[in-house]
Amino acid sequence: MSLENLLVQERVMTKENVSDYILFADAQSCPSLKECAIAFFLRHCKTVLKSESSTRLLASRDYVETDSITVTELRKELEKRKLDMDGSKEALVEILEKAKRQERD
């Protein structure tokens, strides 16, 4: 039995680690694990988004487009990074995207 199948069967995901599983499954090309993790995430999204591991998922451009984040979520993300939180949604998106570009460079 593959590790991917074992993880899916054992349901070792928690609200604290599911974001890590999504990123891992994508990076390692584990479609069953990714599908299971995304389904878990969607069932518990409000709680998951409050967890520490969700920060890495939110920072991953592949999963969360900043345009789809609410203004409240944008402000929380900017506050975590100690960035300016004032302005329109478009201005907040630009601030966050600029910070992400700087982190990647």
PDB file of N, CA and C in Angstrom:
ATOM      1  N   MET A   1       0.853  -1.176   0.000  1.00  0.00           N
ATOM      2  CA  MET A   1       0.000   0.000   0.000  1.00  0.00           C
ATOM      3  C   MET A   1       0.899   1.240   0.000  1.00  0.00           C
ATOM      4  N   SER A   2       0.557   2.199  -0.815  1.00  0.00           N
ATOM      5  CA  SER A   2       1.363   3.421  -0.890  1.00  0.00           C
ATOM      6  C   SER A   2       1.102   4.309   0.326  1.00  0.00           C
ATOM      7  N   LEU A   3       2.074   5.153   0.605  1.00  0.00           N
ATOM      8  CA  LEU A   3       1.919   6.105   1.710  1.00  0.00           C
ATOM      9  C   LEU A   3       0.704   7.002   1.470  1.00  0.00           C
ATOM     10  N   GLU A   4       0.512   7.399   0.213  1.00  0.00           N
ATOM     11  CA  GLU A   4      -0.638   8.247  -0.118  1.00  0.00           C
ATOM     12  C   GLU A   4      -1.942   7.557   0.272  1.00  0.00           C
ATOM     13  N   ASN A   5      -2.108   6.311  -0.134  1.00  0.00           N
ATOM     14  CA  ASN A   5      -3.341   5.579   0.189  1.00  0.00           C
ATOM     15  C   ASN A   5      -3.505   5.384   1.689  1.00  0.00           C
ATOM     16  N   LEU A   6      -2.399   5.123   2.374  1.00  0.00           N
ATOM     17  CA  LEU A   6      -2.453   4.957   3.824  1.00  0.00           C
ATOM     18  C   LEU A   6      -2.922   6.241   4.508  1.00  0.00           C
ATOM     19  N   LEU A   7      -2.377   7.379   4.087  1.00  0.00           N
ATOM     20  CA  LEU A   7      -2.784   8.658   4.673  1.00  0.00           C
ATOM     21  C   LEU A   7      -4.260   8.939   4.422  1.00  0.00           C
ATOM     22  N   VAL A   8      -4.717   8.622   3.223  1.00  0.00           N
ATOM     23  CA  VAL A   8      -6.126   8.847   2.894  1.00  0.00           C
ATOM     24  C   VAL A   8      -7.010   7.932   3.742  1.00  0.00           C
ATOM     25  N   GLN A   9      -6.641   6.656   3.846  1.00  0.00           N
ATOM     26  CA  GLN A   9      -7.450   5.703   4.611  1.00  0.00           C
ATOM     27  C   GLN A   9      -7.455   6.004   6.105  1.00  0.00           C
ATOM     28  N   GLU A  10      -6.310   6.370   6.633  1.00  0.00           N
ATOM     29  CA  GLU A  10      -6.196   6.602   8.072  1.00  0.00           C
ATOM     30  C   GLU A  10      -6.785   7.939   8.512  1.00  0.00           C
ATOM     31  N   ARG A  11      -7.013   8.828   7.560  1.00  0.00           N
ATOM     32  CA  ARG A  11      -7.607  10.140   7.871  1.00  0.00           C
ATOM     33  C   ARG A  11      -6.836  10.849   8.987  1.00  0.00           C
ATOM     34  N   VAL A  12      -5.538  10.999   8.784  1.00  0.00           N
ATOM     35  CA  VAL A  12      -4.683  11.619   9.798  1.00  0.00           C
ATOM     36  C   VAL A  12      -4.726  13.145   9.746  1.00  0.00           C
ATOM     37  N   MET A  13      -5.581  13.676   8.920  1.00  0.00           N
ATOM     38  CA  MET A  13      -5.670  15.127   8.794  1.00  0.00           C
ATOM     39  C   MET A  13      -6.406  15.744   9.968  1.00  0.00           C
ATOM     40  N   THR A  14      -5.916  16.913  10.344  1.00  0.00           N
ATOM     41  CA  THR A  14      -6.574  17.699  11.382  1.00  0.00           C
ATOM     42  C   THR A  14      -6.759  19.112  10.841  1.00  0.00           C
ATOM     43  N   LYS A  15      -7.490  19.898  11.559  1.00  0.00           N
ATOM     44  CA  LYS A  15      -7.688  21.291  11.153  1.00  0.00           C
ATOM     45  C   LYS A  15      -6.377  22.061  11.198  1.00  0.00           C
ATOM     46  N   GLU A  16      -5.431  21.587  12.005  1.00  0.00           N
ATOM     47  CA  GLU A  16      -4.143  22.260  12.125  1.00  0.00           C
ATOM     48  C   GLU A  16      -3.160  21.858  11.029  1.00  0.00           C
ATOM     49  N   ASN A  17      -3.315  20.671  10.421  1.00  0.00           N
ATOM     50  CA  ASN A  17      -2.322  20.233   9.439  1.00  0.00           C
ATOM     51  C   ASN A  17      -2.842  20.062   8.015  1.00  0.00           C
ATOM     52  N   VAL A  18      -4.116  20.250   7.790  1.00  0.00           N
ATOM     53  CA  VAL A  18      -4.671  19.990   6.462  1.00  0.00           C
ATOM     54  C   VAL A  18      -4.069  20.899   5.389  1.00  0.00           C
ATOM     55  N   SER A  19      -3.750  22.134   5.727  1.00  0.00           N
ATOM     56  CA  SER A  19      -3.137  23.035   4.742  1.00  0.00           C
ATOM     57  C   SER A  19      -1.785  22.498   4.295  1.00  0.00           C
ATOM     58  N   ASP A  20      -1.031  21.947   5.240  1.00  0.00           N
ATOM     59  CA  ASP A  20       0.262  21.350   4.900  1.00  0.00           C
ATOM     60  C   ASP A  20       0.079  20.141   3.988  1.00  0.00           C
ATOM     61  N   TYR A  21      -0.948  19.347   4.247  1.00  0.00           N
ATOM     62  CA  TYR A  21      -1.214  18.190   3.388  1.00  0.00           C
ATOM     63  C   TYR A  21      -1.585  18.617   1.968  1.00  0.00           C
ATOM     64  N   ILE A  22      -2.334  19.682   1.826  1.00  0.00           N
ATOM     65  CA  ILE A  22      -2.690  20.164   0.486  1.00  0.00           C
ATOM     66  C   ILE A  22      -1.429  20.543  -0.279  1.00  0.00           C
ATOM     67  N   LEU A  23      -0.567  21.317   0.347  1.00  0.00           N
ATOM     68  CA  LEU A  23       0.675  21.742  -0.311  1.00  0.00           C
ATOM     69  C   LEU A  23       1.587  20.553  -0.602  1.00  0.00           C
ATOM     70  N   PHE A  24       1.699  19.635   0.351  1.00  0.00           N
ATOM     71  CA  PHE A  24       2.526  18.444   0.166  1.00  0.00           C
ATOM     72  C   PHE A  24       1.996  17.591  -0.983  1.00  0.00           C
ATOM     73  N   ALA A  25       0.694  17.323  -0.978  1.00  0.00           N
ATOM     74  CA  ALA A  25       0.095  16.473  -2.008  1.00  0.00           C
ATOM     75  C   ALA A  25       0.272  17.079  -3.393  1.00  0.00           C
ATOM     76  N   ASP A  26       0.173  18.378  -3.489  1.00  0.00           N
ATOM     77  CA  ASP A  26       0.374  19.031  -4.776  1.00  0.00           C
ATOM     78  C   ASP A  26       1.831  18.920  -5.216  1.00  0.00           C
ATOM     79  N   ALA A  27       2.748  19.189  -4.312  1.00  0.00           N
ATOM     80  CA  ALA A  27       4.176  19.157  -4.646  1.00  0.00           C
ATOM     81  C   ALA A  27       4.651  17.749  -5.001  1.00  0.00           C
ATOM     82  N   GLN A  28       4.064  16.730  -4.373  1.00  0.00           N
ATOM     83  CA  GLN A  28       4.497  15.349  -4.589  1.00  0.00           C
ATOM     84  C   GLN A  28       3.604  14.585  -5.572  1.00  0.00           C
ATOM     85  N   SER A  29       2.672  15.273  -6.201  1.00  0.00           N
ATOM     86  CA  SER A  29       1.748  14.656  -7.166  1.00  0.00           C
ATOM     87  C   SER A  29       1.012  13.456  -6.565  1.00  0.00           C
ATOM     88  N   CYS A  30       0.283  13.724  -5.506  1.00  0.00           N
ATOM     89  CA  CYS A  30      -0.526  12.701  -4.824  1.00  0.00           C
ATOM     90  C   CYS A  30      -2.000  13.092  -4.954  1.00  0.00           C
ATOM     91  N   PRO A  31      -2.637  12.756  -6.076  1.00  0.00           N
ATOM     92  CA  PRO A  31      -3.997  13.248  -6.327  1.00  0.00           C
ATOM     93  C   PRO A  31      -5.040  12.792  -5.313  1.00  0.00           C
ATOM     94  N   SER A  32      -4.955  11.559  -4.839  1.00  0.00           N
ATOM     95  CA  SER A  32      -5.948  11.085  -3.861  1.00  0.00           C
ATOM     96  C   SER A  32      -5.820  11.836  -2.545  1.00  0.00           C
ATOM     97  N   LEU A  33      -4.582  12.025  -2.109  1.00  0.00           N
ATOM     98  CA  LEU A  33      -4.338  12.760  -0.871  1.00  0.00           C
ATOM     99  C   LEU A  33      -4.789  14.213  -1.018  1.00  0.00           C
ATOM    100  N   LYS A  34      -4.495  14.803  -2.156  1.00  0.00           N
ATOM    101  CA  LYS A  34      -4.886  16.194  -2.409  1.00  0.00           C
ATOM    102  C   LYS A  34      -6.411  16.332  -2.394  1.00  0.00           C
ATOM    103  N   GLU A  35      -7.089  15.416  -3.059  1.00  0.00           N
ATOM    104  CA  GLU A  35      -8.558  15.451  -3.099  1.00  0.00           C
ATOM    105  C   GLU A  35      -9.143  15.316  -1.696  1.00  0.00           C
ATOM    106  N   CYS A  36      -8.603  14.397  -0.922  1.00  0.00           N
ATOM    107  CA  CYS A  36      -9.079  14.181   0.446  1.00  0.00           C
ATOM    108  C   CYS A  36      -8.816  15.418   1.308  1.00  0.00           C
ATOM    109  N   ALA A  37      -7.620  15.993   1.169  1.00  0.00           N
ATOM    110  CA  ALA A  37      -7.259  17.173   1.967  1.00  0.00           C
ATOM    111  C   ALA A  37      -8.127  18.373   1.608  1.00  0.00           C
ATOM    112  N   ILE A  38      -8.378  18.572   0.329  1.00  0.00           N
ATOM    113  CA  ILE A  38      -9.213  19.701  -0.092  1.00  0.00           C
ATOM    114  C   ILE A  38     -10.645  19.516   0.409  1.00  0.00           C
ATOM    115  N   ALA A  39     -11.156  18.293   0.340  1.00  0.00           N
ATOM    116  CA  ALA A  39     -12.512  18.028   0.845  1.00  0.00           C
ATOM    117  C   ALA A  39     -12.588  18.314   2.347  1.00  0.00           C
ATOM    118  N   PHE A  40     -11.564  17.891   3.094  1.00  0.00           N
ATOM    119  CA  PHE A  40     -11.512  18.161   4.534  1.00  0.00           C
ATOM    120  C   PHE A  40     -11.462  19.662   4.776  1.00  0.00           C
ATOM    121  N   PHE A  41     -10.612  20.350   4.025  1.00  0.00           N
ATOM    122  CA  PHE A  41     -10.472  21.800   4.144  1.00  0.00           C
ATOM    123  C   PHE A  41     -11.818  22.490   3.924  1.00  0.00           C
ATOM    124  N   LEU A  42     -12.522  22.102   2.888  1.00  0.00           N
ATOM    125  CA  LEU A  42     -13.806  22.733   2.576  1.00  0.00           C
ATOM    126  C   LEU A  42     -14.850  22.479   3.662  1.00  0.00           C
ATOM    127  N   ARG A  43     -14.823  21.301   4.270  1.00  0.00           N
ATOM    128  CA  ARG A  43     -15.778  20.994   5.348  1.00  0.00           C
ATOM    129  C   ARG A  43     -15.498  21.806   6.611  1.00  0.00           C
ATOM    130  N   HIS A  44     -14.243  22.183   6.813  1.00  0.00           N
ATOM    131  CA  HIS A  44     -13.847  22.853   8.060  1.00  0.00           C
ATOM    132  C   HIS A  44     -13.155  24.187   7.797  1.00  0.00           C
ATOM    133  N   CYS A  45     -13.479  24.851   6.705  1.00  0.00           N
ATOM    134  CA  CYS A  45     -12.690  26.014   6.270  1.00  0.00           C
ATOM    135  C   CYS A  45     -12.629  27.143   7.300  1.00  0.00           C
ATOM    136  N   LYS A  46     -13.695  27.415   8.002  1.00  0.00           N
ATOM    137  CA  LYS A  46     -13.660  28.520   8.974  1.00  0.00           C
ATOM    138  C   LYS A  46     -12.630  28.267  10.071  1.00  0.00           C
ATOM    139  N   THR A  47     -12.595  27.056  10.572  1.00  0.00           N
ATOM    140  CA  THR A  47     -11.629  26.715  11.623  1.00  0.00           C
ATOM    141  C   THR A  47     -10.221  26.611  11.055  1.00  0.00           C
ATOM    142  N   VAL A  48     -10.095  26.004   9.885  1.00  0.00           N
ATOM    143  CA  VAL A  48      -8.777  25.823   9.269  1.00  0.00           C
ATOM    144  C   VAL A  48      -8.118  27.170   9.002  1.00  0.00           C
ATOM    145  N   LEU A  49      -8.892  28.133   8.542  1.00  0.00           N
ATOM    146  CA  LEU A  49      -8.316  29.441   8.220  1.00  0.00           C
ATOM    147  C   LEU A  49      -7.795  30.170   9.456  1.00  0.00           C
ATOM    148  N   LYS A  50      -8.195  29.731  10.635  1.00  0.00           N
ATOM    149  CA  LYS A  50      -7.690  30.330  11.870  1.00  0.00           C
ATOM    150  C   LYS A  50      -6.408  29.657  12.349  1.00  0.00           C
ATOM    151  N   SER A  51      -6.021  28.544  11.714  1.00  0.00           N
ATOM    152  CA  SER A  51      -4.849  27.790  12.166  1.00  0.00           C
ATOM    153  C   SER A  51      -3.557  28.393  11.620  1.00  0.00           C
ATOM    154  N   GLU A  52      -2.456  28.058  12.282  1.00  0.00           N
ATOM    155  CA  GLU A  52      -1.141  28.544  11.860  1.00  0.00           C
ATOM    156  C   GLU A  52      -0.772  28.033  10.472  1.00  0.00           C
ATOM    157  N   SER A  53      -1.087  26.763  10.185  1.00  0.00           N
ATOM    158  CA  SER A  53      -0.664  26.190   8.909  1.00  0.00           C
ATOM    159  C   SER A  53      -1.357  26.839   7.718  1.00  0.00           C
ATOM    160  N   SER A  54      -2.495  27.461   7.945  1.00  0.00           N
ATOM    161  CA  SER A  54      -3.194  28.087   6.823  1.00  0.00           C
ATOM    162  C   SER A  54      -2.410  29.268   6.261  1.00  0.00           C
ATOM    163  N   THR A  55      -1.507  29.836   7.055  1.00  0.00           N
ATOM    164  CA  THR A  55      -0.695  30.959   6.586  1.00  0.00           C
ATOM    165  C   THR A  55       0.117  30.551   5.366  1.00  0.00           C
ATOM    166  N   ARG A  56       0.696  29.341   5.406  1.00  0.00           N
ATOM    167  CA  ARG A  56       1.489  28.864   4.261  1.00  0.00           C
ATOM    168  C   ARG A  56       0.603  28.653   3.042  1.00  0.00           C
ATOM    169  N   LEU A  57      -0.588  28.151   3.269  1.00  0.00           N
ATOM    170  CA  LEU A  57      -1.504  27.931   2.152  1.00  0.00           C
ATOM    171  C   LEU A  57      -1.955  29.260   1.569  1.00  0.00           C
ATOM    172  N   LEU A  58      -2.271  30.204   2.431  1.00  0.00           N
ATOM    173  CA  LEU A  58      -2.685  31.526   1.958  1.00  0.00           C
ATOM    174  C   LEU A  58      -1.563  32.216   1.188  1.00  0.00           C
ATOM    175  N   ALA A  59      -0.334  31.934   1.573  1.00  0.00           N
ATOM    176  CA  ALA A  59       0.809  32.540   0.892  1.00  0.00           C
ATOM    177  C   ALA A  59       1.093  31.875  -0.447  1.00  0.00           C
ATOM    178  N   SER A  60       0.539  30.700  -0.658  1.00  0.00           N
ATOM    179  CA  SER A  60       0.768  29.982  -1.907  1.00  0.00           C
ATOM    180  C   SER A  60      -0.167  30.512  -2.986  1.00  0.00           C
ATOM    181  N   ARG A  61       0.389  31.163  -3.954  1.00  0.00           N
ATOM    182  CA  ARG A  61      -0.368  31.779  -5.039  1.00  0.00           C
ATOM    183  C   ARG A  61      -1.199  30.762  -5.810  1.00  0.00           C
ATOM    184  N   ASP A  62      -0.742  29.500  -5.846  1.00  0.00           N
ATOM    185  CA  ASP A  62      -1.455  28.473  -6.600  1.00  0.00           C
ATOM    186  C   ASP A  62      -2.830  28.163  -6.023  1.00  0.00           C
ATOM    187  N   TYR A  63      -3.031  28.402  -4.734  1.00  0.00           N
ATOM    188  CA  TYR A  63      -4.284  28.012  -4.096  1.00  0.00           C
ATOM    189  C   TYR A  63      -5.221  29.151  -3.783  1.00  0.00           C
ATOM    190  N   VAL A  64      -4.669  30.274  -3.499  1.00  0.00           N
ATOM    191  CA  VAL A  64      -5.530  31.386  -3.114  1.00  0.00           C
ATOM    192  C   VAL A  64      -5.162  32.607  -3.936  1.00  0.00           C
ATOM    193  N   GLU A  65      -6.039  33.012  -4.776  1.00  0.00           N
ATOM    194  CA  GLU A  65      -5.833  34.257  -5.497  1.00  0.00           C
ATOM    195  C   GLU A  65      -6.261  35.381  -4.568  1.00  0.00           C
ATOM    196  N   THR A  66      -5.428  36.367  -4.440  1.00  0.00           N
ATOM    197  CA  THR A  66      -5.731  37.439  -3.494  1.00  0.00           C
ATOM    198  C   THR A  66      -7.032  38.149  -3.832  1.00  0.00           C
ATOM    199  N   ASP A  67      -7.441  38.111  -5.079  1.00  0.00           N
ATOM    200  CA  ASP A  67      -8.704  38.752  -5.452  1.00  0.00           C
ATOM    201  C   ASP A  67      -9.908  38.065  -4.815  1.00  0.00           C
ATOM    202  N   SER A  68      -9.769  36.782  -4.470  1.00  0.00           N
ATOM    203  CA  SER A  68     -10.909  36.052  -3.907  1.00  0.00           C
ATOM    204  C   SER A  68     -10.966  36.132  -2.380  1.00  0.00           C
ATOM    205  N   ILE A  69      -9.950  36.713  -1.762  1.00  0.00           N
ATOM    206  CA  ILE A  69      -9.926  36.858  -0.306  1.00  0.00           C
ATOM    207  C   ILE A  69     -10.823  38.029   0.093  1.00  0.00           C
ATOM    208  N   THR A  70     -11.530  37.874   1.191  1.00  0.00           N
ATOM    209  CA  THR A  70     -12.359  38.979   1.675  1.00  0.00           C
ATOM    210  C   THR A  70     -11.467  40.077   2.247  1.00  0.00           C
ATOM    211  N   VAL A  71     -12.016  41.260   2.391  1.00  0.00           N
ATOM    212  CA  VAL A  71     -11.262  42.384   2.949  1.00  0.00           C
ATOM    213  C   VAL A  71     -10.808  42.053   4.371  1.00  0.00           C
ATOM    214  N   THR A  72     -11.665  41.399   5.137  1.00  0.00           N
ATOM    215  CA  THR A  72     -11.301  41.016   6.503  1.00  0.00           C
ATOM    216  C   THR A  72     -10.097  40.079   6.497  1.00  0.00           C
ATOM    217  N   GLU A  73     -10.112  39.072   5.609  1.00  0.00           N
ATOM    218  CA  GLU A  73      -8.982  38.142   5.510  1.00  0.00           C
ATOM    219  C   GLU A  73      -7.720  38.863   5.044  1.00  0.00           C
ATOM    220  N   LEU A  74      -7.882  39.780   4.102  1.00  0.00           N
ATOM    221  CA  LEU A  74      -6.732  40.570   3.639  1.00  0.00           C
ATOM    222  C   LEU A  74      -6.116  41.348   4.791  1.00  0.00           C
ATOM    223  N   ARG A  75      -6.957  41.991   5.571  1.00  0.00           N
ATOM    224  CA  ARG A  75      -6.450  42.787   6.698  1.00  0.00           C
ATOM    225  C   ARG A  75      -5.745  41.910   7.734  1.00  0.00           C
ATOM    226  N   LYS A  76      -6.287  40.723   7.992  1.00  0.00           N
ATOM    227  CA  LYS A  76      -5.636  39.807   8.934  1.00  0.00           C
ATOM    228  C   LYS A  76      -4.259  39.396   8.415  1.00  0.00           C
ATOM    229  N   GLU A  77      -4.194  39.086   7.126  1.00  0.00           N
ATOM    230  CA  GLU A  77      -2.915  38.687   6.524  1.00  0.00           C
ATOM    231  C   GLU A  77      -1.915  39.837   6.558  1.00  0.00           C
ATOM    232  N   LEU A  78      -2.374  41.038   6.266  1.00  0.00           N
ATOM    233  CA  LEU A  78      -1.496  42.211   6.311  1.00  0.00           C
ATOM    234  C   LEU A  78      -1.048  42.505   7.740  1.00  0.00           C
ATOM    235  N   GLU A  79      -1.953  42.323   8.692  1.00  0.00           N
ATOM    236  CA  GLU A  79      -1.603  42.558  10.095  1.00  0.00           C
ATOM    237  C   GLU A  79      -0.517  41.585  10.547  1.00  0.00           C
ATOM    238  N   LYS A  80      -0.635  40.308  10.138  1.00  0.00           N
ATOM    239  CA  LYS A  80       0.383  39.313  10.482  1.00  0.00           C
ATOM    240  C   LYS A  80       1.758  39.734   9.970  1.00  0.00           C
ATOM    241  N   ARG A  81       1.760  40.371   8.803  1.00  0.00           N
ATOM    242  CA  ARG A  81       3.023  40.787   8.183  1.00  0.00           C
ATOM    243  C   ARG A  81       3.440  42.194   8.611  1.00  0.00           C
ATOM    244  N   LYS A  82       2.644  42.784   9.515  1.00  0.00           N
ATOM    245  CA  LYS A  82       2.897  44.149  10.007  1.00  0.00           C
ATOM    246  C   LYS A  82       2.962  45.160   8.851  1.00  0.00           C
ATOM    247  N   LEU A  83       1.986  45.054   7.952  1.00  0.00           N
ATOM    248  CA  LEU A  83       1.883  45.952   6.802  1.00  0.00           C
ATOM    249  C   LEU A  83       0.663  46.853   6.956  1.00  0.00           C
ATOM    250  N   ASP A  84       0.629  47.905   6.151  1.00  0.00           N
ATOM    251  CA  ASP A  84      -0.480  48.855   6.163  1.00  0.00           C
ATOM    252  C   ASP A  84      -1.782  48.128   5.843  1.00  0.00           C
ATOM    253  N   MET A  85      -2.819  48.386   6.632  1.00  0.00           N
ATOM    254  CA  MET A  85      -4.101  47.712   6.457  1.00  0.00           C
ATOM    255  C   MET A  85      -5.210  48.666   6.041  1.00  0.00           C
ATOM    256  N   ASP A  86      -4.872  49.876   5.672  1.00  0.00           N
ATOM    257  CA  ASP A  86      -5.878  50.858   5.280  1.00  0.00           C
ATOM    258  C   ASP A  86      -5.970  50.944   3.764  1.00  0.00           C
ATOM    259  N   GLY A  87      -7.180  51.184   3.281  1.00  0.00           N
ATOM    260  CA  GLY A  87      -7.377  51.390   1.858  1.00  0.00           C
ATOM    261  C   GLY A  87      -8.454  50.488   1.297  1.00  0.00           C
ATOM    262  N   SER A  88      -8.670  50.634   0.009  1.00  0.00           N
ATOM    263  CA  SER A  88      -9.673  49.825  -0.687  1.00  0.00           C
ATOM    264  C   SER A  88      -9.165  48.391  -0.820  1.00  0.00           C
ATOM    265  N   LYS A  89     -10.053  47.500  -1.208  1.00  0.00           N
ATOM    266  CA  LYS A  89      -9.656  46.107  -1.401  1.00  0.00           C
ATOM    267  C   LYS A  89      -8.532  46.020  -2.420  1.00  0.00           C
ATOM    268  N   GLU A  90      -8.648  46.773  -3.494  1.00  0.00           N
ATOM    269  CA  GLU A  90      -7.624  46.750  -4.541  1.00  0.00           C
ATOM    270  C   GLU A  90      -6.269  47.185  -3.988  1.00  0.00           C
ATOM    271  N   ALA A  91      -6.277  48.206  -3.144  1.00  0.00           N
ATOM    272  CA  ALA A  91      -5.027  48.692  -2.546  1.00  0.00           C
ATOM    273  C   ALA A  91      -4.437  47.639  -1.611  1.00  0.00           C
ATOM    274  N   LEU A  92      -5.291  46.972  -0.834  1.00  0.00           N
ATOM    275  CA  LEU A  92      -4.823  45.937   0.081  1.00  0.00           C
ATOM    276  C   LEU A  92      -4.243  44.747  -0.682  1.00  0.00           C
ATOM    277  N   VAL A  93      -4.899  44.364  -1.783  1.00  0.00           N
ATOM    278  CA  VAL A  93      -4.390  43.276  -2.626  1.00  0.00           C
ATOM    279  C   VAL A  93      -3.010  43.634  -3.153  1.00  0.00           C
ATOM    280  N   GLU A  94      -2.845  44.854  -3.620  1.00  0.00           N
ATOM    281  CA  GLU A  94      -1.558  45.297  -4.156  1.00  0.00           C
ATOM    282  C   GLU A  94      -0.468  45.252  -3.084  1.00  0.00           C
ATOM    283  N   ILE A  95      -0.784  45.684  -1.876  1.00  0.00           N
ATOM    284  CA  ILE A  95       0.191  45.656  -0.774  1.00  0.00           C
ATOM    285  C   ILE A  95       0.610  44.213  -0.483  1.00  0.00           C
ATOM    286  N   LEU A  96      -0.370  43.307  -0.416  1.00  0.00           N
ATOM    287  CA  LEU A  96      -0.072  41.911  -0.121  1.00  0.00           C
ATOM    288  C   LEU A  96       0.732  41.268  -1.244  1.00  0.00           C
ATOM    289  N   GLU A  97       0.344  41.507  -2.487  1.00  0.00           N
ATOM    290  CA  GLU A  97       1.070  40.921  -3.612  1.00  0.00           C
ATOM    291  C   GLU A  97       2.500  41.445  -3.679  1.00  0.00           C
ATOM    292  N   LYS A  98       2.701  42.707  -3.382  1.00  0.00           N
ATOM    293  CA  LYS A  98       4.050  43.277  -3.366  1.00  0.00           C
ATOM    294  C   LYS A  98       4.895  42.598  -2.286  1.00  0.00           C
ATOM    295  N   ALA A  99       4.313  42.387  -1.116  1.00  0.00           N
ATOM    296  CA  ALA A  99       5.029  41.717  -0.027  1.00  0.00           C
ATOM    297  C   ALA A  99       5.391  40.285  -0.416  1.00  0.00           C
ATOM    298  N   LYS A 100       4.473  39.586  -1.079  1.00  0.00           N
ATOM    299  CA  LYS A 100       4.743  38.211  -1.514  1.00  0.00           C
ATOM    300  C   LYS A 100       5.872  38.175  -2.538  1.00  0.00           C
ATOM    301  N   ARG A 101       5.872  39.135  -3.468  1.00  0.00           N
ATOM    302  CA  ARG A 101       6.955  39.191  -4.467  1.00  0.00           C
ATOM    303  C   ARG A 101       8.296  39.402  -3.787  1.00  0.00           C
ATOM    304  N   GLN A 102       8.330  40.286  -2.807  1.00  0.00           N
ATOM    305  CA  GLN A 102       9.578  40.565  -2.083  1.00  0.00           C
ATOM    306  C   GLN A 102      10.050  39.334  -1.317  1.00  0.00           C
ATOM    307  N   GLU A 103       9.121  38.569  -0.769  1.00  0.00           N
ATOM    308  CA  GLU A 103       9.487  37.349  -0.041  1.00  0.00           C
ATOM    309  C   GLU A 103      10.079  36.309  -0.979  1.00  0.00           C
ATOM    310  N   ARG A 104       9.550  36.216  -2.202  1.00  0.00           N
ATOM    311  CA  ARG A 104      10.048  35.230  -3.164  1.00  0.00           C
ATOM    312  C   ARG A 104      11.416  35.607  -3.709  1.00  0.00           C
ATOM    313  N   ASP A 105      11.690  36.904  -3.797  1.00  0.00           N
ATOM    314  CA  ASP A 105      12.966  37.365  -4.383  1.00  0.00           C
ATOM    315  C   ASP A 105      14.109  37.303  -3.431  1.00  0.00           C
TER     316      ASP A 105
END
